[in-house]
Amino acid sequence: MSQRSSSVQRPDTLGAHGGGKAYGTQGQRKRVFANYVEIKKYPEENIYQYDVVVRPERGEFKKLPPPAYMRSVFDAAMVEYRQSKLSGIPMVYDSRKIAYAPKRICGSQEWLDLDINFNDDGNTEKYVIRLREAAVVNTSILTEFMTGRGNVSMGDIQAAINALDLAIGSVLHLEMVGFNRSFFTRAQSQRTSGGLELWSGFSFSIRPGVDHLYLNVNTAVTAMYTAGSLLEALTSIMNLKDASQLRGKLTVQTLREMGTFLRGLIMFVGHRGIKGRRKFAVRGTTSKSLDVESFDWEDPDRPGKPESITVAQYYQRRYNIKLSYPFLPGLVGRKNSVFPIEFCHIAENQRYRGHLDERQTADMVKFACQHPSSNMERIRKVLTQTNLGGQAVVKAFGLSLPNELAQVEARVLPPPTVDYANASRDRSFVPHNGVWNMMGKMVLKPGPSLAYWAVLVLVNRQYMSDTSVRNFVTTLISACKQSGYTIKTSQPPIVYGSPHGDIPREMMLACKSIPLPPKTSPQLLLVILPSTNTQVYQSVKNYAYTTLGVHTQCMQSKHVQRPSMQYCANLCLKINAKLGGVNQSLSAGHMSKLLRKKPTLFLGCDVTHPGPGEQHKPSIAAVVGSTNLEGTRYAATLIQLLSRQEMVDKLQEAFARHLKLFYKAAGAKPLRIIFYRDGVSETQFAQVRNRELIELQRACASLEQGYKPEITFLAVLKRHNTRFFPMNRGDGDKNGNMIPGTIIDRSITMPGITDFYLFAHAAIQGTSRPTHYYVLHDDANFTADDIQQLTYHLCYTYAICTRSVSLVPPVYYAHRVADRARCHLVDMGVGFEEATESSSGHYGGVGTTIGGRSTAPGSVAAKIIKINNSLDESIYFM
């Protein structure tokens, strides 16, 4: 068969687009605003890259100071030497080790030294800044890349892009607090819980488009530490009225949480015993209170007689200061210095990089949620205020840009026809604006009827009676019946348990309460949770996935008190999908036409990484694959990777498994494979495509000699800063967002590769974000219209939604599986070891010793993680 790669002429470089860039033509055309500014002029001459070494006058830094400090030192030197040693040439600095200049300052064989006396909060420090030419950046390759005239890759132009980004950023740093390419201001900030506040700002980045260079500008939000008294911050974290209530509240757990909150934070410490303020970075906290924590001290008035005293006693004797809160621990700084919390103040402009709790996350979402027109006006306003095109340093780097947003061409594709069961009143229909409901509809293929199930109530019986649970079950059964799914057992056992108790034991007792015929297993546990407490939820899912092997459907107790038919219909969709049913699909004729009547395996892959401060935990990759001809049933494979590993190992094994599962369920070998790969940056496209395409081809060859199905490989990017806005009020949906089905594949897309932005969904709130798809390889020779329509229409097949979703389902499922694996297999203390004879599918604990050897999940080699056999081939993750 043909192995041509049609949509990308040279995917190994992802550069030249002569014939490699394909555009769609279908749909209603319209013009839209993009959050891009077209750069009218950019440098065609060289930019010079310099190594930067910043050293104290004596010695060297063991660790570089924070970026903001390094930038301040560098900027002070630029001001002092601009007209002398620098000959009036501006330089822009990345705050670490690289700087750029539009003209040559010194050569590669010499160092230019700049001595600077830097005043930091009243303290003068002496530094030497050393500059040496490291590279000459040829900016003409920008034009080659954007017009496709040369064999240029994204990696080749990165240095030029970085230099121009820094030129733009050097202006923004004067007015805002910057972190990489994002810049924030405290104006209109909002306090949240836990000693944090939310700041709004913008991201700015140079982006190459087709024949043009652009500046992408988007709104952004971030969490910042609230500057000021540390005592007030800790009081807020622990939800206390004042600091005196901290006595006795500092348990081992709260001390650990406090350390996580504080570690690396810059503090100012001051009291009457010292001049000015001292600055230090927090390394941790003492394990004891300051009236207990002791050290050996030699009194200056009694030399030669060291004695053991507490920190509280030291401050009393050394500075004549009686600590007001000696019962608190102290902060540990450089050289194990200890500072009382009551003297410490959190320095300004520090970004919080830890996990946000539930309340903070809700505040962040609400703070960030802005109407599309408001977001567009904020972007326009910041462009006018900063006037980047009029700034001297921007001009010096050869950039010319207006303060207006670009207009680009878009197309709106028609929605597909969605099918439900023949008995439905609305058997086949075309959704409007990506949304519909279950009124008059019955699931396309009901799964096995529900006969063996129980209800586990993790709520005190005092607050939830048996009668209210029975009433809810009755409503659920009625909703399922209306939706075409049968629940045979109308009086399931109701078992009460404690959310604070042994969750696995409670679940096992609930399963044992179900009357079962011989050799029959429970089908489902309906678990009623007291709240959105994630720990209880994770415990339930963890035990169900790894040991119990029973499907669980969790719900919040608030829905029991006032049972809603709509809510119960949504539960029905989840239950039916988990137990093997199909809720809806695209019309058979339409799907067959899209796939050219060839059995097609849809694959999706995503990788999730541990959060900040969790380096010891592994990264998890999830691969999902369809198991029926309609592309509506899926199974998942989990792969454990080294911590923060980007490339996915064990893919050949995972792909082979999904090829077998498809053949087993569909009764045919896939003649076409469409692989959607998430979690890859643009600079990694060539590496990932080449590596994973080979793994997929090897998987096919391992099953049958000469077996070479057509493979189409797409990268998927959801986390990006590109937004679009309707030009006229009537061009958008009711919330002012783009209409579902809107495609943008021109102007601001990637040169040399077939890619497109797709709005497949109707955003519920805020400004909708399109998903960016890139076709990296295509044996099937799909036209741009074919792949765009197929991708869009698949978004109407997400198993548990009566609306189109923003992300193509194979990737959506993979993301869901990987995220669940992170929660249920790692955070809950379950490691990833092959099941032992006694575990029967349960995996040993993290960091435990199994078979005589110690395990550390973040450092264990890649391996397939096996879910309980009873769930392994199902959509257990919905």
Coordinates of C-alpha atoms in Angstrom, one line a residue, residues 164 193 306 493 639 665 733 747 749 871:
L164 CA 12.4 39.6 20.0
S193 CA -7.8 32.4 51.1
P306 CA 29.5 28.6 75.5
P493 CA -29.3 -2.7 49.3
I639 CA 2.1 3.8 31.3
A665 CA -14.5 -6.3 19.7
D733 CA -23.2 32.8 20.1
S747 CA -2.7 33.6 8.4
T749 CA -1.3 29.2 11.7
L871 CA -12.6 -3.1 34.4

